[in-house]
Short mmCIF file of C-alpha atoms and ligand atoms in Angstrom, two decimals:
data_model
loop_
_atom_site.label_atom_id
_atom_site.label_comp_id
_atom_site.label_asym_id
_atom_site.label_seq_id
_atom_site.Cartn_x
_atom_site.Cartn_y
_atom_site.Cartn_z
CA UNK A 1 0.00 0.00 0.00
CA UNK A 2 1.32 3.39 -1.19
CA UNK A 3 1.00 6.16 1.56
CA UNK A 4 1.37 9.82 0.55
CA UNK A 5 4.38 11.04 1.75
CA UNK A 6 5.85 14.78 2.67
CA UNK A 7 9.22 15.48 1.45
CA UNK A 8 10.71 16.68 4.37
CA UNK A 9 14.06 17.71 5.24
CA UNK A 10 14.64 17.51 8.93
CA UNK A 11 11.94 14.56 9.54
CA UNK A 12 13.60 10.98 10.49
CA UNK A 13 17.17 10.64 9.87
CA UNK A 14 16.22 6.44 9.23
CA UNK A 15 13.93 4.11 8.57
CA UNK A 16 12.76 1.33 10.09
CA UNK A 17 14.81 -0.18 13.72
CA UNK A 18 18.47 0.35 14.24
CA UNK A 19 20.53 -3.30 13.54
CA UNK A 20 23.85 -2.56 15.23
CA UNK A 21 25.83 -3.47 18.72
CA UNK A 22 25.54 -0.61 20.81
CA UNK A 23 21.54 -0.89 19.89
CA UNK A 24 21.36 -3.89 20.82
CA UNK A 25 23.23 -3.47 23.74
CA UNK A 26 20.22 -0.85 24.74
CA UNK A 27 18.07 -3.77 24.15
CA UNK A 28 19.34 -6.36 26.00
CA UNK A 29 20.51 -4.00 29.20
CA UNK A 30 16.04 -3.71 29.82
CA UNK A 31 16.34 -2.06 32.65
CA UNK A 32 18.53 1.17 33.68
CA UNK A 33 18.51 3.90 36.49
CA UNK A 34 17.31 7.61 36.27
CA UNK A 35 19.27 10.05 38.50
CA UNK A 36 18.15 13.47 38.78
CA UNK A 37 20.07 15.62 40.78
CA UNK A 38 21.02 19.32 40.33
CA UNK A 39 20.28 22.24 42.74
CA UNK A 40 16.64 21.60 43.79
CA UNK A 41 18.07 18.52 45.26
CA UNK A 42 19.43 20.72 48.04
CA UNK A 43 16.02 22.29 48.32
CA UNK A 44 13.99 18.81 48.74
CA UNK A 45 10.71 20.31 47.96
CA UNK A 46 10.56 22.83 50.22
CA UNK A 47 11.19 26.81 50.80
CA UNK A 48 10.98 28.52 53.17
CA UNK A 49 10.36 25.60 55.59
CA UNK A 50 7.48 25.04 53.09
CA UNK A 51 6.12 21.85 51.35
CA UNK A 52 5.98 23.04 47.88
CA UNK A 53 3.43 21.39 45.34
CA UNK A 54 4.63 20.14 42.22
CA UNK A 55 7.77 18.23 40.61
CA UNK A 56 10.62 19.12 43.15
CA UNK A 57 13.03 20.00 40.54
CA UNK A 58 10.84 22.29 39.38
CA UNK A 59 10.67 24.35 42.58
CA UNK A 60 12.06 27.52 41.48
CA UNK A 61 9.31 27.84 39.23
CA UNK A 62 6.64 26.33 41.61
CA UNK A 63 7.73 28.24 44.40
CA UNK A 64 8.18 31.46 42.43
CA UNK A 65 11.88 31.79 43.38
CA UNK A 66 14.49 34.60 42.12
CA UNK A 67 17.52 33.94 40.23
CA UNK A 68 19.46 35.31 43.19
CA UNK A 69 17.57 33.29 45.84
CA UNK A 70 17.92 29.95 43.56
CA UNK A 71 21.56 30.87 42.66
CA UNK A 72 22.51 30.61 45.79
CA UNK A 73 21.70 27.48 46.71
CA UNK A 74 25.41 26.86 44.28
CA UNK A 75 27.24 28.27 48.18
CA UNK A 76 25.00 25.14 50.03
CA UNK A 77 26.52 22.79 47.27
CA UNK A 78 28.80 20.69 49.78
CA UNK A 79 27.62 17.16 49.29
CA UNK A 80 29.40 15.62 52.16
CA UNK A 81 28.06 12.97 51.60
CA UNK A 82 28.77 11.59 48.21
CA UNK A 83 30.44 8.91 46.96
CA UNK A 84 30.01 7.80 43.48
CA UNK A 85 31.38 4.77 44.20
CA UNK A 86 28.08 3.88 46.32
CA UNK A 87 25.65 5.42 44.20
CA UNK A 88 27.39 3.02 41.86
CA UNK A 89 27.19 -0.27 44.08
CA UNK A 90 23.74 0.46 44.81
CA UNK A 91 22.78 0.31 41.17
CA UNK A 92 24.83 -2.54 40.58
CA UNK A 93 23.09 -4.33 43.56
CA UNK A 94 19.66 -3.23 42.03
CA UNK A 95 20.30 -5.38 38.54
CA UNK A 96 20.38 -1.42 36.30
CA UNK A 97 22.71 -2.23 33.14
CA UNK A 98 22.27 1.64 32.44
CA UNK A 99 22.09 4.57 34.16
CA UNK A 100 20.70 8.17 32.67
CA UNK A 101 21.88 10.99 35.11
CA UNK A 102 21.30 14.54 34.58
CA UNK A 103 24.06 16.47 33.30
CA UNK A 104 22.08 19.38 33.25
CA UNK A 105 18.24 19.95 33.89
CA UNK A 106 15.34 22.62 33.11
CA UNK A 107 17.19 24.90 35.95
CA UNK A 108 20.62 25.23 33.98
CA UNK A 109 23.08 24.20 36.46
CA UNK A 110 26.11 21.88 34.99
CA UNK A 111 27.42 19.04 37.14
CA UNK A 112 30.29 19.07 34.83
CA UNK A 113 32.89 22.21 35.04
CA UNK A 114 31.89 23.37 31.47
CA UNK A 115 33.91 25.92 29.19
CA UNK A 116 30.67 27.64 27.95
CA UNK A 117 29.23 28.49 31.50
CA UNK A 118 29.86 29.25 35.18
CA UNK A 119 26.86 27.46 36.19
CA UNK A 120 28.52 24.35 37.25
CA UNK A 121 30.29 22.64 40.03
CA UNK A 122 33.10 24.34 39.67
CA UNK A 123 31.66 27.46 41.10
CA UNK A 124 30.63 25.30 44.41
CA UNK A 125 32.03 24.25 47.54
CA UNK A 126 32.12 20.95 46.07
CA UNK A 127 34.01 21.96 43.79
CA UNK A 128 35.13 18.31 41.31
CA UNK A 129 33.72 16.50 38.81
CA UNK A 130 30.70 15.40 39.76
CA UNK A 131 29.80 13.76 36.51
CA UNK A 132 33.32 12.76 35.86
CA UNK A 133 33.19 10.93 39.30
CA UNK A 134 29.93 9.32 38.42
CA UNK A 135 30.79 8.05 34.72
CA UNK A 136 33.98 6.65 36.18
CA UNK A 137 32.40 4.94 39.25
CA UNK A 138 29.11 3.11 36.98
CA UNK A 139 31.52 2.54 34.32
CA UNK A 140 33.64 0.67 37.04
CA UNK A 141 31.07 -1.39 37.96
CA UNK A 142 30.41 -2.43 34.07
CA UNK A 143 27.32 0.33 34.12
CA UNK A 144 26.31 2.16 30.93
CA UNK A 145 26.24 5.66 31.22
CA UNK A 146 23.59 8.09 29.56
CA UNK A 147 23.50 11.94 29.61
CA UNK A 148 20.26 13.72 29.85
CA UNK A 149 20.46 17.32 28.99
CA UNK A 150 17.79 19.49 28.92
CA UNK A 151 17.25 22.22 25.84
CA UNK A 152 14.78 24.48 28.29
CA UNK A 153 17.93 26.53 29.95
CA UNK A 154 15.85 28.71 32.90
CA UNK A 155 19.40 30.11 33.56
CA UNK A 156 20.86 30.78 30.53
CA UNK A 157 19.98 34.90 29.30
CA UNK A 158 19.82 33.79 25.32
CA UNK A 159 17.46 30.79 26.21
CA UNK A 160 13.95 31.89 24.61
CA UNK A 161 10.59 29.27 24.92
CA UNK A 162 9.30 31.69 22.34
CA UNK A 163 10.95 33.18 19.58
CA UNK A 164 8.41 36.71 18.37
CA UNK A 165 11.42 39.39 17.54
CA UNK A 166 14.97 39.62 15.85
CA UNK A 167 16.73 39.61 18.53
CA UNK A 168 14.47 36.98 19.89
CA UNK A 169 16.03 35.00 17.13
CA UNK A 170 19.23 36.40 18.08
CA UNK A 171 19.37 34.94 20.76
CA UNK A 172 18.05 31.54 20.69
CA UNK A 173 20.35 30.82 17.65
CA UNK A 174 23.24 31.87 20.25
CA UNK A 175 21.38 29.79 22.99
CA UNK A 176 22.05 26.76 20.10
CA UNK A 177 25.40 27.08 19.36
CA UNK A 178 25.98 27.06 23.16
CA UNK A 179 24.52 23.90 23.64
CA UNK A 180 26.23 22.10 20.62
CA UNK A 181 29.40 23.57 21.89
CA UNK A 182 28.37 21.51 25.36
CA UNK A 183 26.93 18.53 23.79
CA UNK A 184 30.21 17.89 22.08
CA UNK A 185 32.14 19.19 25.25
CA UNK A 186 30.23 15.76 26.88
CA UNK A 187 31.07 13.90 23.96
CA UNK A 188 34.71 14.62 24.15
CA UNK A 189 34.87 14.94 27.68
CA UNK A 190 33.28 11.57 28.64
CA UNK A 191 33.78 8.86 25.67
CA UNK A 192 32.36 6.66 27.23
CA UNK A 193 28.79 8.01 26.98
CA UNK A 194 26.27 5.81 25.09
CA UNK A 195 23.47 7.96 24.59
CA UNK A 196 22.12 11.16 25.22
CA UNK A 197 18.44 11.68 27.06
CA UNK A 198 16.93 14.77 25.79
CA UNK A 199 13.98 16.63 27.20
CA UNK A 200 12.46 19.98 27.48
CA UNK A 201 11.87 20.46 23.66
CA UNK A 202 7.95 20.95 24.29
CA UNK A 203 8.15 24.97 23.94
CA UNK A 204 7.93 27.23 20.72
CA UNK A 205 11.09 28.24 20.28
CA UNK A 206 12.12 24.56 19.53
CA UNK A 207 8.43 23.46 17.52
CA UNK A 208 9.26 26.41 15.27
CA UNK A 209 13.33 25.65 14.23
CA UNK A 210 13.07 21.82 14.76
CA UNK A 211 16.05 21.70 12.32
CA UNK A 212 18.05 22.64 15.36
CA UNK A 213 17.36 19.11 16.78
CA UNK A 214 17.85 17.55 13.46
CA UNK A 215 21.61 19.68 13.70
CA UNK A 216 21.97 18.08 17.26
CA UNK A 217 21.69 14.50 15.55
CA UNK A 218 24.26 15.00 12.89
CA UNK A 219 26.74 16.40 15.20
CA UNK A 220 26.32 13.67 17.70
CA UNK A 221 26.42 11.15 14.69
CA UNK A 222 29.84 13.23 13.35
CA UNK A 223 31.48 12.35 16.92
CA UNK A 224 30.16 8.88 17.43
CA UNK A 225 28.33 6.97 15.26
CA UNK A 226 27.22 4.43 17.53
CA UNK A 227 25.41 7.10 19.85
CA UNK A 228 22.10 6.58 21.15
CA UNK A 229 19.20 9.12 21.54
CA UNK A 230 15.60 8.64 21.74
CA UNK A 231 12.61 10.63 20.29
CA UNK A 232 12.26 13.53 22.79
CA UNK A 233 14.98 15.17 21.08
CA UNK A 234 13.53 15.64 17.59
CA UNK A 235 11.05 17.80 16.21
CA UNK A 236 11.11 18.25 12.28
CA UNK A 237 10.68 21.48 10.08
CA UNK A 238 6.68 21.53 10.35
CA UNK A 239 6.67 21.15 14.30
CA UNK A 240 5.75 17.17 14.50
CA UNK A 241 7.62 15.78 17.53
CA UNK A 242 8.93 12.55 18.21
CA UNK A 243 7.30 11.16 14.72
CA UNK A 244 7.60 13.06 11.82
CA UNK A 245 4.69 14.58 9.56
CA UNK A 246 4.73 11.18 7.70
CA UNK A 247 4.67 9.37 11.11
CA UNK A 248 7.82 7.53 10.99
CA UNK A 249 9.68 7.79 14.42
CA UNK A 250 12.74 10.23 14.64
CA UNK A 251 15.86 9.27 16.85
CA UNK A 252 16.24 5.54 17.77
CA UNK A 253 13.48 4.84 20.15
CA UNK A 254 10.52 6.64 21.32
CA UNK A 255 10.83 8.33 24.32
CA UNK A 256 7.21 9.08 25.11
CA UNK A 257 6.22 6.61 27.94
CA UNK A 258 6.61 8.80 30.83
CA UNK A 259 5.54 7.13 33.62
CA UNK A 260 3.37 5.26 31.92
CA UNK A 261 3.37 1.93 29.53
CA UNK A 262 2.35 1.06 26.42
CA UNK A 263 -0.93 -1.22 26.33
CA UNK A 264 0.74 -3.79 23.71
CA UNK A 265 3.92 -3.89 22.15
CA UNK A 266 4.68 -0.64 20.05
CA UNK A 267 6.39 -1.99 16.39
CA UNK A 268 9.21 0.61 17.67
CA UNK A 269 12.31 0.09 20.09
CA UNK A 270 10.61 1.89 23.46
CA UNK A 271 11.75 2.80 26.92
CA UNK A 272 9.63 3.71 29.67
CA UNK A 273 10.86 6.27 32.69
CA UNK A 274 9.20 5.69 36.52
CA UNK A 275 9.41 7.72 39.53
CA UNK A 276 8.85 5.85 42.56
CA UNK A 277 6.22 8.16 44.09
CA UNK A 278 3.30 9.86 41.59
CA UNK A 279 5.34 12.84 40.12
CA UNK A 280 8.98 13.33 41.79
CA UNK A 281 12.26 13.44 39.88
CA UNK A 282 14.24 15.58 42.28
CA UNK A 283 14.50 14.85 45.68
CA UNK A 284 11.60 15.66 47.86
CA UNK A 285 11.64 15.21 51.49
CA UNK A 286 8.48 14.59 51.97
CA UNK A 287 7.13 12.22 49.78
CA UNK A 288 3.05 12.05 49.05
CA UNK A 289 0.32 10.46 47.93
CA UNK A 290 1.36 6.17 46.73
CA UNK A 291 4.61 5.00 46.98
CA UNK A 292 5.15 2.08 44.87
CA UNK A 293 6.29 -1.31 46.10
CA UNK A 294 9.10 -3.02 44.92
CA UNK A 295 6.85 -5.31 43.53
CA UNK A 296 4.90 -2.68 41.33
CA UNK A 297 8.05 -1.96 39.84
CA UNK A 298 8.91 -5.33 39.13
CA UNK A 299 5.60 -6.30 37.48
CA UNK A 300 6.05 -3.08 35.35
CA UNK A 301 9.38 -4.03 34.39
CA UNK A 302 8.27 -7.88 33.63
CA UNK A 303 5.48 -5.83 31.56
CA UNK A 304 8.18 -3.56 29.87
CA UNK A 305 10.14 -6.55 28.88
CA UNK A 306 7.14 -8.40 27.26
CA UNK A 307 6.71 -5.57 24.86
CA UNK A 308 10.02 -4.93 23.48
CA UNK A 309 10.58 -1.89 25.91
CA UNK A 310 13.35 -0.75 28.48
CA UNK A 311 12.38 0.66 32.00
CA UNK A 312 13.93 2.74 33.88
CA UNK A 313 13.65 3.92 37.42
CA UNK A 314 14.12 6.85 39.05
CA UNK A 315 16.54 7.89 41.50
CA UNK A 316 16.25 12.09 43.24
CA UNK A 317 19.71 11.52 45.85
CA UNK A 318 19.14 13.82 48.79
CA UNK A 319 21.33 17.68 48.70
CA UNK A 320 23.79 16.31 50.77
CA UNK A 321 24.51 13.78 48.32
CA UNK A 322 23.37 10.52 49.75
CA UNK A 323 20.52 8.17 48.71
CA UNK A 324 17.44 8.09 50.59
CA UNK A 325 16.58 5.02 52.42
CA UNK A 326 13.47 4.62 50.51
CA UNK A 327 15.55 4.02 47.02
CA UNK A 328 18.20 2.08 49.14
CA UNK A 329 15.73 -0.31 50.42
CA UNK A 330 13.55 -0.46 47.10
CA UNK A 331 17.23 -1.00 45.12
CA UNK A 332 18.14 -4.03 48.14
CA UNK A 333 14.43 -5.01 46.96
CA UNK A 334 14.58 -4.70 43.36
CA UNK A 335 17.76 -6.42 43.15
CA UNK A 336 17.09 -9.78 45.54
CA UNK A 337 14.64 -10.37 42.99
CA UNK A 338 16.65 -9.49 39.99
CA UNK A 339 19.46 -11.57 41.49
CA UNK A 340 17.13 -14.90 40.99
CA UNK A 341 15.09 -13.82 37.77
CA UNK A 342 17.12 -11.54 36.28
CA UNK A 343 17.21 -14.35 33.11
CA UNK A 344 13.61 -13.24 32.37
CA UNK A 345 14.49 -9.70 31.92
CA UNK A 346 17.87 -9.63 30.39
CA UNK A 347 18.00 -10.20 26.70
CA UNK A 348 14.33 -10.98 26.97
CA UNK A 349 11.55 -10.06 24.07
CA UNK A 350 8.18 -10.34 23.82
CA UNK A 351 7.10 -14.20 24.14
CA UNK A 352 4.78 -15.22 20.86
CA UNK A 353 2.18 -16.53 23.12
CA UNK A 354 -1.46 -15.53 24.13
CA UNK A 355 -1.41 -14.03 27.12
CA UNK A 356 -2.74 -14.39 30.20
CA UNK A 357 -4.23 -13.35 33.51
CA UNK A 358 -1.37 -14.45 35.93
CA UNK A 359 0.99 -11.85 34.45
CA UNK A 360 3.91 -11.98 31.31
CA UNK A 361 5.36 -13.68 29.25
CA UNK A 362 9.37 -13.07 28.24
CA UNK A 363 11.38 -14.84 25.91
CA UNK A 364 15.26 -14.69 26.04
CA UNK A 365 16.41 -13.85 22.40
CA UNK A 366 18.53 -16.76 21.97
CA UNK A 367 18.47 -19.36 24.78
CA UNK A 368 15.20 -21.06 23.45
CA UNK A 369 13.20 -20.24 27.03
CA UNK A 370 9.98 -18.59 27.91
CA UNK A 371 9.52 -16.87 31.20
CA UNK A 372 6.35 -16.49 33.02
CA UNK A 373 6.29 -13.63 35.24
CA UNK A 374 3.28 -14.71 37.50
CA UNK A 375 2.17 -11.46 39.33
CA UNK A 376 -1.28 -12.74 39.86
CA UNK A 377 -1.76 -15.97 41.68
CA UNK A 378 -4.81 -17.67 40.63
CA UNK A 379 -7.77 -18.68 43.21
CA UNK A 380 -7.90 -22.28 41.31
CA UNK A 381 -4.28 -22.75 41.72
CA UNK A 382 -3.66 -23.22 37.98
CA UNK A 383 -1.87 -21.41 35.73
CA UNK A 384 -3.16 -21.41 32.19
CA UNK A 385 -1.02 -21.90 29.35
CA UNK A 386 -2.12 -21.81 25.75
CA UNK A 387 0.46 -22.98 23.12
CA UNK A 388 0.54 -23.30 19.06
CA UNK A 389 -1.00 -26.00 18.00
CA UNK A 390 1.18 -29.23 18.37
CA UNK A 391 3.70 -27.74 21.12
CA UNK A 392 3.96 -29.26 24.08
CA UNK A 393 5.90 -28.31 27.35
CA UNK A 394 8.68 -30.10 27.78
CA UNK A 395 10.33 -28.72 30.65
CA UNK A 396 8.92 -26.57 33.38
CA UNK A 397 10.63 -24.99 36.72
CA UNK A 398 10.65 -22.36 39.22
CA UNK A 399 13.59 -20.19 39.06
CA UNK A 400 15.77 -20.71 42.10
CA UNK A 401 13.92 -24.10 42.46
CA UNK A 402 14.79 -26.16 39.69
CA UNK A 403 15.50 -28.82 41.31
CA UNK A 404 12.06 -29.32 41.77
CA UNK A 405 10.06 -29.92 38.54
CA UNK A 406 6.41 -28.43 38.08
CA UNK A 407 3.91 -30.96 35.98
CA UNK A 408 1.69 -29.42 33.60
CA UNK A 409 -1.33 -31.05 32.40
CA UNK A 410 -3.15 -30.65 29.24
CA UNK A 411 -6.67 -29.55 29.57
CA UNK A 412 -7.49 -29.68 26.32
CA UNK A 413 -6.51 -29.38 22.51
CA UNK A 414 -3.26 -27.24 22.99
CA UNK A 415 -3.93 -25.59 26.43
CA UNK A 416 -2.19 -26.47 29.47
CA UNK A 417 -2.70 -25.89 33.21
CA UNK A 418 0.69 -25.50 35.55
CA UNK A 419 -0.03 -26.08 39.39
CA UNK A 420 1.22 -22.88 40.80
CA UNK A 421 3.81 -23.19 43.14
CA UNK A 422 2.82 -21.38 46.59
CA UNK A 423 3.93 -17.65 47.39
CA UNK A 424 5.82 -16.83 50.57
CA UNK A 425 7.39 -13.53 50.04
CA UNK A 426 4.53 -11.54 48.46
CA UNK A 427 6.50 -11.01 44.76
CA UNK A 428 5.71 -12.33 41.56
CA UNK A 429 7.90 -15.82 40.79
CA UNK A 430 9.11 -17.14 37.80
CA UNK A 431 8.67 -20.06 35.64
CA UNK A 432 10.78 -21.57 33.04
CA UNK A 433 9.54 -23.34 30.10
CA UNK A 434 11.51 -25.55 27.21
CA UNK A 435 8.61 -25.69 24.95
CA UNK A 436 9.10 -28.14 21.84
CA UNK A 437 7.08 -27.19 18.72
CA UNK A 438 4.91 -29.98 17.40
CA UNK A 439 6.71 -31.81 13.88
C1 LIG B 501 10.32 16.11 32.10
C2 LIG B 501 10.88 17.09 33.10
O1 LIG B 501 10.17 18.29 33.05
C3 LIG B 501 10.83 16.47 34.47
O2 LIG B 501 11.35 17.36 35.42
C4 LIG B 501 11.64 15.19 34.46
O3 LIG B 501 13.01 15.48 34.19
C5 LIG B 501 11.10 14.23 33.41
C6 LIG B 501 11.94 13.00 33.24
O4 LIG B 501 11.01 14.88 32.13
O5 LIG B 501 8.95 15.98 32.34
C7 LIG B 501 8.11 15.45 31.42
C8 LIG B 501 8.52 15.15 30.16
C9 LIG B 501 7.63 14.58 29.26
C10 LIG B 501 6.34 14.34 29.64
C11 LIG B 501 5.91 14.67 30.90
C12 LIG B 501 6.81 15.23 31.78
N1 LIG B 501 5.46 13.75 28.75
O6 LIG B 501 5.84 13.39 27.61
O7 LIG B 501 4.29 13.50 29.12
#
């Protein structure tokens, strides 16, 4: 079928899913860690001695803060507490193969010492590396590292969210070559970045010059070809975002699933982002409304990894530079359970089976197993199984039990019922099948 098609300069850069390495790589990793800190992690959500509504690291806005006020939260920048090392080991305990860290978010402030601005660590007590430390530390501990970098600059005077006059223009055009002149400071500072996380490309100024995004690409592509970026970046020349006016996705995965997931699998490569509470990113001191449970996040990620997506979780570390025993606990959490399933997530795809009510499905790519992620024990006891005509089930175990076998039995034509093994701990088990096609 022929679909009409708008020649269009700055729309997607490629067609179709991305075949090489460090793609896959994204792939298999599945699951990865969000970090956001910056100054409003020194805040916590509050001013004043006030609980302020809203995203925390959006407090200067929520709480209607001056530049001069904010700015000086750069002389409370201390952070006697950090050690990139732990943040490290605590991710690596947690089962993250990635880990997305903001370099620099909607407020401006650099946790690199960058050429182009004062704005950074350098200007703080602190006073090192900070992102230097961290990309060393995670890439110690075999942990990819991903930059997000936000294009909305609430520091920076040429930044515009709207762009109505000359010097208007001016100005943002300045604003750009600023930020390529950081982007491929980051490049060439930390090789051993595998992506970059874009965001904040929602306002005018962008919609209206998306060929600045498209610029962003190339020059990321000129410095290394392997790079990753998803579809928050891109906008084309006629103001579509993350899909082009012809609807075919820009940058190599869309990056739309904010805290949210897809229903069934999208035909694209897909990562979802999750904050622990409703709406946090920063660190907020007083967190509100649902926490979720380690095993939420676990049945999202099973869920994630049955559609073909990544997931990633969020991390705010506290102003002093420490995690917060919440994420410590939910990370010990997290990663008990990774430590036994872990073989149902990593390298995993969607599963070409019906499913079902107990939970998901995985498949690993290439070791010839499906996973059932059973998040829902049923009231009969039974787990129902329906295969292609002709399978059968030839093999069929509890991870971190396989000793002990589990006996399906056929109900009838080609569906099977698995006792289900009993649940002690309150999270959702696994079970292997070898499944052996019919001849
Ligand atoms: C953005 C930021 O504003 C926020 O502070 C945080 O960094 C988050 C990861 O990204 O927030 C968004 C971005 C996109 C959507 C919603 C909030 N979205 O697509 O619905």
């Amino acid at each position: 079928q022929l679909i009409a098609q708008i020649p269009l300069k700055y729309g997607a850069s490629r067609e179709g899913k991305r075949t090489d390495a460090a793609m896959q790589r994204w792939r298999e990793n599945r699951f990865g860690q969000f970090i956001h800190f910056g100054l409003y992690s020194l805040a916590g959500g509050h001013w004043n001695g006030k609980y302020v509504e809203g995203a925390a690291e959006w407090i200067k806005g929520n709480a209607r803060i001056s530049d001069e006020d904010y700015e000086a939260l750069t002389r409370q920048f201390v952070l006697p507490e950090f050690d990139a090392r732990e943040w490290a080991r605590i991710a690596k305990e947690m089962g993250v193969k990635y880990s997305v860290i903001t370099t620099k978010h909607h407020e401006g402030f650099c946790l690199w010492p960058s050429e182009y601005t004062d704005y950074d660590v350098s200007r703080t007590p602190f006073g090192r590396d900070l992102l230097k430390e961290y990309v060393d530390a995670y890439t110690q501990e075999g942990i990819d590292v991903y930059f997000y970098y936000s294009i909305i600059d609430w520091n920076h005077p040429d930044w515009r969210s709207r762009v109505e006059t000359v010097e208007d223009s001016l100005a943002f055009f300045r604003y750009c070559d600023f930020m390529n002149k950081q982007i491929t400071e980051l490049m060439t500072r930390y090789p051993e970045v595998k992506g970059f996380w874009f965001d904040g490309t929602w306002d005018k100024s962008v919609v209206k010059f998306g060929k600045i995004t498209w610029d962003i690409e190339q020059l990321m592509h000129r410095l290394n070809p392997g790079i990753i970026c998803g579809s928050r970046l891109r906008v084309d020349e006629k103001g579509a975002r993350h899909f082009d006016t012809n609807g075919k996705l820009m940058g190599d995965y869309e990056q739309g699933w904010e805290r949210s997931l897809p229903e069934k699998a999208p035909q694209n490569d897909w990562e979802c982002v999750m904050t622990i509470p409703e709406n946090q990113w920063g660190y907020q001191a007083d967190w509100r409304g649902h926490i979720k449970s380690a095993t939420e996040i676990i049945e999202m990620l099973a869920a994630a990894t049955s559609m073909n997506g990544n997931f990633v979780l969020n991390f705010g570390p506290k102003g002093d530079g420490s995690l917060r025993e919440e994420e410590k606990q939910m990370a010990r959490k997290v990663g008990k359970w990774m430590q036994l399933n872990g073989e149902a997530i990593y390298g995993c795809v969607q599963a070409p089976l019906k499913p079902q009510k107990w939970g998901y499905y995985t498949r690993h790519r290439d070791n010839g197993f499906v996973y059932m992620v059973v998040c829902y024990q049923p009231v009969s006891g039974m787990l129902k199984v329906v295969l292609p005509t002709g399978s059968v089930i030839e093999n069929c175990v509890v991870l971190g039990k396989e000793g002990m076998e589990l006996k399906p039995e056929k109900s009838t034509k080609n569906e099977f019922v698995i006792p289900a093994p009993e649940v002690k701990d309150g999270f959702p088990y696994v079970i292997r099948l070898k499944l052996k096609e019919g001849d």
